[in-house]
Short mmCIF file of C-alpha atoms in Angstrom, two decimals:
data_model
loop_
_atom_site.label_atom_id
_atom_site.label_comp_id
_atom_site.label_asym_id
_atom_site.label_seq_id
_atom_site.Cartn_x
_atom_site.Cartn_y
_atom_site.Cartn_z
CA ILE A 19 0.00 0.00 0.00
CA LYS A 20 1.57 3.26 -1.11
CA ASP A 21 -0.78 5.86 0.42
CA PRO A 22 0.58 6.61 3.93
CA LEU A 23 -2.81 7.63 5.39
CA LEU A 24 -4.57 4.50 4.09
CA LYS A 25 -1.70 2.37 5.39
CA GLN A 26 -2.05 3.96 8.83
CA ILE A 27 -5.84 3.52 8.88
CA LEU A 28 -5.56 -0.16 7.97
CA ASN A 29 -2.85 -0.74 10.58
CA VAL A 30 -4.29 1.27 13.47
CA GLN A 31 -5.42 -1.88 15.32
CA CYS A 32 -1.79 -2.91 15.86
CA GLY A 33 -2.11 -1.27 19.28
CA ASP A 34 -4.31 -4.21 20.29
CA TYR A 35 -1.51 -6.74 19.97
CA GLY A 36 1.60 -4.70 20.79
CA LEU A 37 3.56 -5.38 17.61
CA PRO A 38 4.42 -3.02 14.78
CA PRO A 39 2.45 -3.85 11.62
CA GLY A 40 5.58 -5.11 9.85
CA GLN A 41 6.08 -7.81 12.51
CA ALA A 42 2.50 -8.92 13.05
CA SER A 43 1.15 -11.94 11.22
CA PHE A 44 -1.67 -11.28 8.81
CA PRO A 45 -4.05 -13.77 10.54
CA LEU A 46 -3.47 -12.01 13.90
CA HIS A 47 -4.22 -8.64 12.32
CA CYS A 48 -7.37 -10.03 10.66
CA ALA A 49 -8.57 -11.49 13.96
CA ALA A 50 -8.17 -8.10 15.68
CA MET A 51 -9.99 -6.32 12.85
CA ASP A 52 -12.78 -8.93 12.77
CA HIS A 53 -13.35 -8.45 16.51
CA TYR A 54 -14.55 -4.91 15.82
CA MET A 55 -16.58 -5.54 12.64
CA GLU A 56 -19.84 -6.08 14.54
CA GLY A 57 -18.74 -4.02 17.53
CA GLY A 58 -16.26 -4.96 20.24
CA TYR A 59 -17.34 -7.16 23.11
CA TYR A 60 -16.29 -7.36 26.72
CA PRO A 61 -17.30 -9.67 29.55
CA MET A 62 -20.32 -8.83 31.66
CA GLY A 63 -18.88 -7.20 34.74
CA GLY A 64 -15.83 -5.92 32.84
CA GLY A 65 -12.31 -7.29 33.05
CA ALA A 66 -12.74 -8.00 36.78
CA ALA A 67 -15.24 -10.74 35.85
CA ILE A 68 -12.41 -12.75 34.25
CA VAL A 69 -10.31 -12.50 37.42
CA LYS A 70 -13.30 -13.45 39.56
CA SER A 71 -14.07 -16.51 37.40
CA LEU A 72 -10.45 -17.69 37.52
CA THR A 73 -10.29 -17.15 41.29
CA THR A 74 -13.54 -19.08 41.77
CA ALA A 75 -12.25 -22.00 39.67
CA ILE A 76 -8.92 -22.11 41.55
CA LYS A 77 -10.72 -22.21 44.90
CA LYS A 78 -13.23 -24.81 43.65
CA TYR A 79 -10.36 -27.22 42.97
CA GLY A 80 -8.69 -26.63 46.34
CA GLY A 81 -6.31 -23.87 45.30
CA GLU A 82 -5.56 -20.70 47.19
CA VAL A 83 -5.29 -17.20 45.75
CA ARG A 84 -3.01 -14.67 47.41
CA THR A 85 -2.43 -11.08 46.39
CA GLY A 86 0.13 -8.48 47.36
CA GLN A 87 2.85 -11.07 48.01
CA ALA A 88 6.06 -11.16 45.99
CA VAL A 89 7.68 -14.43 44.98
CA LYS A 90 11.41 -14.62 45.68
CA ARG A 91 12.05 -17.82 43.76
CA ILE A 92 10.51 -20.96 42.30
CA LEU A 93 11.56 -24.04 44.25
CA ILE A 94 13.19 -26.75 42.11
CA GLU A 95 13.69 -30.36 43.18
CA SER A 96 16.34 -32.37 41.33
CA SER A 97 16.25 -36.14 41.10
CA GLY A 98 19.04 -37.32 38.81
CA LYS A 99 18.55 -35.59 35.48
CA VAL A 100 14.90 -34.80 36.24
CA GLN A 101 14.11 -31.38 37.65
CA LYS A 102 10.65 -30.32 38.78
CA ALA A 103 9.16 -27.13 40.15
CA THR A 104 7.71 -28.00 43.55
CA GLY A 105 6.55 -24.65 44.86
CA VAL A 106 7.56 -21.07 45.54
CA GLU A 107 9.37 -19.15 48.23
CA LEU A 108 7.85 -15.76 49.04
CA GLU A 109 9.90 -12.64 49.80
CA ASN A 110 8.98 -13.05 53.48
CA GLY A 111 10.63 -16.52 53.49
CA GLU A 112 7.41 -18.56 53.55
CA LYS A 113 7.51 -21.62 51.30
CA ILE A 114 4.40 -22.86 49.54
CA TYR A 115 4.54 -26.30 47.94
CA SER A 116 2.41 -27.36 45.01
CA GLU A 117 2.18 -30.06 42.35
CA THR A 118 1.88 -27.35 39.68
CA VAL A 119 3.59 -23.97 39.53
CA VAL A 120 2.30 -21.37 37.06
CA SER A 121 4.16 -18.13 36.42
CA ASN A 122 2.55 -15.06 34.88
CA ALA A 123 5.91 -13.29 34.58
CA ASP A 124 7.74 -13.03 31.27
CA PRO A 125 10.08 -15.93 30.36
CA GLY A 126 13.25 -14.00 31.25
CA LYS A 127 11.98 -13.16 34.73
CA THR A 128 10.51 -16.63 35.27
CA TYR A 129 13.51 -18.70 34.16
CA GLY A 130 16.38 -16.28 34.70
CA GLY A 131 15.17 -14.69 37.93
CA LEU A 132 12.73 -17.01 39.69
CA VAL A 133 14.06 -20.43 38.62
CA GLY A 134 17.73 -19.47 38.19
CA GLU A 135 20.07 -20.09 35.29
CA THR A 136 21.80 -23.01 37.04
CA TYR A 137 18.67 -25.09 36.42
CA LEU A 138 18.42 -24.20 32.73
CA SER A 139 19.78 -26.14 29.80
CA LYS A 140 22.21 -24.47 27.43
CA LYS A 141 19.53 -24.58 24.72
CA LEU A 142 16.95 -22.81 26.92
CA ARG A 143 19.47 -20.15 28.00
CA SER A 144 20.24 -19.53 24.32
CA ARG A 145 16.54 -19.23 23.42
CA LEU A 146 15.95 -16.82 26.30
CA SER A 147 18.84 -14.61 25.20
CA LYS A 148 17.21 -14.33 21.75
CA THR A 149 13.71 -13.56 23.07
CA ARG A 150 12.32 -10.26 21.79
CA TYR A 151 9.52 -8.62 23.71
CA SER A 152 6.72 -6.59 22.19
CA VAL A 153 5.96 -3.03 23.21
CA THR A 154 3.53 -2.70 26.08
CA SER A 155 0.57 -0.40 25.81
CA LEU A 156 -1.53 1.68 28.11
CA ILE A 157 -5.30 1.38 28.03
CA LEU A 158 -7.32 3.92 29.94
CA PHE A 159 -10.91 3.20 30.98
CA LEU A 160 -12.93 6.09 32.33
CA THR A 161 -16.19 6.14 34.23
CA VAL A 162 -18.10 9.37 33.90
CA ASP A 163 -21.29 10.65 35.43
CA MET A 164 -22.97 11.85 32.24
CA ASP A 165 -24.87 10.55 29.25
CA LEU A 166 -22.22 10.23 26.56
CA ARG A 167 -24.83 9.71 23.84
CA LYS A 168 -26.14 13.22 24.52
CA GLN A 169 -22.60 14.45 23.89
CA GLY A 170 -22.54 12.70 20.50
CA MET A 171 -20.34 9.80 21.61
CA ASP A 172 -20.88 6.08 21.41
CA SER A 173 -19.19 3.09 23.04
CA GLY A 174 -16.50 2.78 20.36
CA ASN A 175 -12.76 2.99 20.70
CA ILE A 176 -10.89 6.18 19.91
CA TRP A 177 -7.41 5.65 18.50
CA VAL A 178 -5.14 8.69 18.54
CA MET A 179 -2.04 8.17 16.45
CA PRO A 180 0.59 10.65 15.29
CA LYS A 181 1.06 11.01 11.56
CA GLY A 182 3.70 8.83 10.01
CA ASP A 183 4.76 5.25 9.57
CA LEU A 184 3.64 3.02 12.47
CA ASP A 185 6.64 0.70 12.09
CA GLU A 186 8.92 3.73 12.55
CA LEU A 187 6.90 4.84 15.59
CA TYR A 188 7.47 1.42 17.20
CA LYS A 189 11.20 1.67 16.48
CA LYS A 190 11.32 5.00 18.32
CA MET A 191 9.47 3.49 21.29
CA ALA A 192 11.62 0.33 21.43
CA VAL A 193 13.37 -0.34 24.68
CA SER A 194 14.74 -3.74 23.65
CA ASP A 195 18.32 -2.68 24.42
CA LEU A 196 17.19 -2.05 28.02
CA LEU A 197 15.89 -5.62 28.47
#
């Protein structure tokens, strides 16, 4: 596409998936665009409903949910060549043991920081060193005490983008050399 404005309009949804248009797969871009074709959807109760459902399911199966507690490290048990995560140690020193350990941190933090490189294979260390992270984004949700329809607004998204090439904008925002 040669026209810069048309190119920007067609690529504006790249903010949904955190990659510059030149790095995003076409099917991913189509999926994001299709989501909005009939209007975007969100869960009843907002994003908090997802957290509540996950928390309910974890508790239903005997799990425990804790918030506001930092994990110092993931506990690893070695038996010969087999290594298994067996729990976590919190910053306060408390150890919690579990059959399954799930980390929501990025791979570098999980393996390099919480597990520790001594437990990683050479192949995994190499893969982690080559990992490239996408740009994060900020989404702002506002609650207002007024009828937005009377102000001529609807429930749609408003994308504000500077003029120019979106791939170049991502390059300017890149912090990959800081990771």
